[in-house]
Amino acid sequence: MSHDSSPKKLIYMANQIGKFFTPQGHDKAVAGIANHLTKFWPPSMRKKIVQHLSEGGEGLDPLVREAVETLRAKQSDSPTKPDISVSRYPRPRFRPR
Amino acid sequence: MSMITEIDYGTPASRSDKTVTLSIDGMEVHVPEGTSIMRAAMEVGTKIPKLCATDMIEAFGSCRLCLVEVAGRAGTPASCTTPVAPGMVVHTQTERLKALRKGVMELYISDHPLDCLTCAANGNCELQTKAGNVGLRDVRYGYAGANHLADKKDESNPYFSYDPAKCIVCNRCIRACEEVQGTFALTIDGRGFGSRVSAGQMEPFLESECVSCGACVQACPTATLIEKSVIDIGQAEHSAVTTCGYCGVGCSFRAEMRGEELVRMVPYKDGKANHGHSCVKGRFAWGYATHRDRILKPMIRAKVSNPWREVSWGEAFAYAATELKRIQATDGKNSVGAITSSRCTNEETYLIQKLVRAGFGNNNVDTCARVCHSPTGYGLKTAFGTSAGTQDFDSVDKSDVIMIVGANPTDGHPVFASRMKKRLREGAKLIILDPRRIDLVRMPHVEADYQLPLQPGTNVAVLTALAHVIVTEGLVHEVFVRERCDPAEFQEWAEFVSAERNSPEAVEKVSGVPADTIRNAARLYATGGNAAIYYGLGVTEHSQGSTTVLALANLALATGNLGRKGVGINPLRGQNNVQGACDMGSFPHELAGYRHISDDNARSIYEQLWGVTLDKEPGLRIPNMLDAAVEGTFKGIYIEGEDILQSDPDTHHVAAGLGAMECVIVQDLFLNETANYAHIFLPGSTFLEKDGTFTNAERRIGRVRKVMSPKNGYADWEITVKLSEALGVRMNYNHPSEIMDEIAATTPTFAGVSFAKLDELGSVQWPCNEKAPEGTPVMHIGSFASGKGKFVLTEYVPTDERTGARYPLLLTTGRILSHYNVGAQTRRTANVVWHEEDRLEIHPHDAENRGIRDGDWVKLASRAGETTLRALVTDRVAPGVVYTTFHHPSTQANVVTTEFADWATSCPEFKVTAVQISRSNGPTEWQERYREQAEQSRRIAETTEAAE
């Protein structure tokens, strides 16, 4: 595995999840994998794995590929909002010297 | 604050439901059948003089001081060994008894030093008190006869001294060692007048089997066994009950004080987790609180290569806020995050996740449970609907079969291990699944019925094979399954486990555990009566950690071992507040009470309360943060109470991640290893210096009470509040009780919790709400939180960390009794006498093949890195397996562990690393470099010297 959230590492992690759900049969497994990725992976990682799928999805196990496909469908339904900088902080009470 | 004194009833309480009525000194007394006369008298406030009796241990009847007269009975029976009887008429004070007691006391005092004024126990000595009680005025025999007054003191133990000259041979210490601790390290050597307490075979305490739990010291009625701190300081003048800051047992202690100086920690008998017992860490290893290494002033620096510069709190907060805001302004709101620790109180943890969610505007908060028990949260929530163990510790008293999986309770959770050993001595059966021969496999009066020494990484295969036997041999508890589980899910699971590949015979080939042993263990678990599972990090820290937790849950569901005393699934949590840290919403995907961040209802509660909109997407986990840092998208972190550089896997990667960040804020007691990469250091406070709560492994919320002012100036919760305020996020709390009030108001499972309730009841176990106002000792009685118990298929998937020609051995890591986690606290106590360095355990066969002798320096190398340490040649590990601890930064055992992790939770696979061992001349180049870097990094500039 590589030391970053590169596709290689994400593929490995997604396939690992896939191996757990695979014995549950096709439909449950695809739903289970997709649900797990949605519940536990941050959007940045989901975005990358979807992007990888869009580029061919090499290395993704078949059920994982299908699960990521459902994520892609959801993403296209609700495009990710841009990561805007924080504006919620009021003026600080302390000022640096 | 006054001194808390606990009543000593002389003998343990009877558990009988039947009441007996008798008369003691003319008073009618009602007590449970089986109660001793001594205890019955104490119940109505009559203190019968005693020396060899104390209520932590069974009656012994040797001192002959507690004699009473019983109407209609001849003689003067010992009240400690005589049970009450209906209609009994007892007299505790008669002329005859007075004369007898005085005579007995004369004999004791004739062989006891008369140095009361200079004795460390002066004012707190039972012998002195009892001499006064019986009216002893002189000793007719004189003091010139044979005596033991010249016997030599044993000062070998760093924490207590043994002065045989003061010993009255009451046997309390020996019985405490046997009955309470279960170590059997003490005995009486010699006979008659020559009888002496002996550690081991008349060895110094330090060299004996003594584990320094302190039970003997606590039991001693004189100054024979006494804390050295009491000798140094004197008797305490006030005390407060608090919760230990070490492991997940969460023992209650009386912190006994003189002013703001801690004199000693005494285990609290009314503590529901420990019932008056302790271990060497909680009892004695608190000296770190005043260690010279403690950092007491905030410090900042622009670059980690600069020396630290001490600054005011205001400047530190302002600098931290400016940096975090700068990073977010440049790199987006998701570029910063925080890590909470299981060493933090619930209130502190809650505040940190609040700061992240409400202040940083993201969910990038994680906790050190990520690297220990995160699979427990996932697995138990999936199976039962609640991310927690099912039982209270007392439940073990009702267990007939105890199955320990991947845990080493005598080292990791010693006080609970003593309870467990007591039950095993009473006849409970024991099954142990562990690659290493832990002490419980065979020790005095305890022997495992079955040990399954499985190959590291094969937990799922073996547990599924146990299920195979249960299903295929018709041992399923059908009524339970029918009533409490989904029949279709059970059917699917039963078919899955019945497959040939899951049979013990097939699994023997991968696990190395003989099929017969698997079959016998499964039969015992399923048919031996109440069967309880206790597990530790040997379950969770695997690439299939969550699957393993599910496999354990499957076993309990299939055999109906849930929902009553004596059974259940019990994670033994490593640190004091692992459970609490998880409960408080410090995982990136969950709010307090395990409600998913995407839950609109849960989120709206906090949005309304905090006046912000919360992100509904999960944030980054610790490994995600480090990956993102290396990638350049995560640049600022606030870490409270956690040393990720030493405790997390693949040290090089952690260092790379931290090194890539622009603002690392560490809040801790000491300049830990992570602080080597920090830009801002906020000095933390110890558990003695703050108020709050910890939640132990049995979901028990206990109070942490401040007994001294924070030496750093602020309690940790105040530091987080002030940091938040510097960021412009208002946190309006005057006391941690108000934080708990907010937790209770927003978290259904904590709805009934308040400091007032904890003060009233001592502790409560969540869920604590309208349905269970005094808490919930045993979960899932009648139904599961999720409705039905869920069977889950647990296919065994071998880890990708494989042995081969280059790395032929498997390394597994763990802990030792005397040290805690990364050792930052215990290494700064006298506990180092038991473990001054990490050692590599290696089997004689593997050692022989490599020319390694006991004590040799060896190189431990894996695909991730290498380090050196000294070898301990032992057959405690199997051939092909090596073991070490991770308590010492000079070793940095995690430099060799890899990035492989649990599929569901990213919990690292600490327990399986393919390694090679070879002889070495000393530290590796990396170790030398690291040591130099750490020294450089810890420089603190003189106050006049410019740091930047």
XYZ file of N, CA, C and O in Angstrom, chain B residues 390-391 395 477 480 529-531 559-568 778-781:
88
model
N -21.515 -5.818 27.190
C -22.874 -6.104 27.628
C -23.024 -6.222 29.145
O -24.143 -6.139 29.638
N -21.931 -6.408 29.869
C -22.061 -6.774 31.294
C -21.419 -5.764 32.223
O -20.655 -4.908 31.785
N -20.611 -9.381 36.976
C -21.234 -10.485 36.249
C -20.359 -11.747 36.252
O -20.871 -12.870 36.231
N -28.782 -22.695 21.000
C -29.875 -22.422 21.945
C -31.078 -21.969 21.099
O -31.267 -20.772 20.836
N -33.643 -19.217 22.366
C -33.098 -17.861 22.347
C -33.058 -17.325 20.918
O -33.474 -16.197 20.644
N -22.886 -23.996 30.844
C -23.618 -23.072 31.721
C -23.435 -21.649 31.232
O -23.273 -21.421 30.025
N -23.460 -20.711 32.161
C -23.277 -19.308 31.770
C -21.878 -19.120 31.197
O -20.881 -19.312 31.901
N -21.814 -18.730 29.934
C -20.506 -18.561 29.285
C -20.298 -17.107 28.916
O -21.155 -16.490 28.270
N -25.681 -19.302 21.257
C -25.761 -20.111 22.477
C -26.615 -19.444 23.556
O -26.687 -19.945 24.683
N -27.212 -18.327 23.224
C -28.084 -17.636 24.185
C -27.335 -17.054 25.360
O -27.902 -16.862 26.436
N -26.073 -16.759 25.159
C -25.267 -16.223 26.261
C -25.281 -14.702 26.285
O -24.234 -14.046 26.223
N -26.464 -14.147 26.376
C -26.655 -12.700 26.430
C -27.879 -12.384 27.272
O -28.785 -13.212 27.394
N -27.879 -11.193 27.858
C -29.086 -10.715 28.517
C -29.295 -11.161 29.944
O -30.411 -11.083 30.458
N -28.256 -11.620 30.598
C -28.371 -11.962 32.019
C -26.973 -11.937 32.648
O -25.970 -11.790 31.937
N -26.918 -12.087 33.942
C -25.618 -12.108 34.628
C -24.820 -13.352 34.208
O -25.402 -14.398 33.922
N -23.523 -13.213 34.192
C -22.676 -14.384 33.981
C -22.299 -14.657 32.541
O -21.510 -15.561 32.272
N -22.880 -13.889 31.605
C -22.661 -14.202 30.182
C -22.107 -12.963 29.480
O -21.447 -12.146 30.081
N -22.368 -12.869 28.182
C -22.102 -11.629 27.459
C -20.796 -11.557 26.709
O -20.003 -12.494 26.676
N -26.543 -4.721 33.179
C -26.503 -5.752 32.122
C -27.394 -5.303 30.977
O -28.560 -4.947 31.186
N -26.840 -5.335 29.788
C -27.594 -4.880 28.607
C -28.359 -6.040 27.982
O -28.066 -7.207 28.217
N -29.293 -5.644 27.138
C -29.996 -6.575 26.251
C -30.811 -7.631 27.003
O -30.920 -8.771 26.554
N -31.352 -7.254 28.145
C -32.257 -8.177 28.844
C -33.614 -8.089 28.146
O -34.197 -7.011 28.060
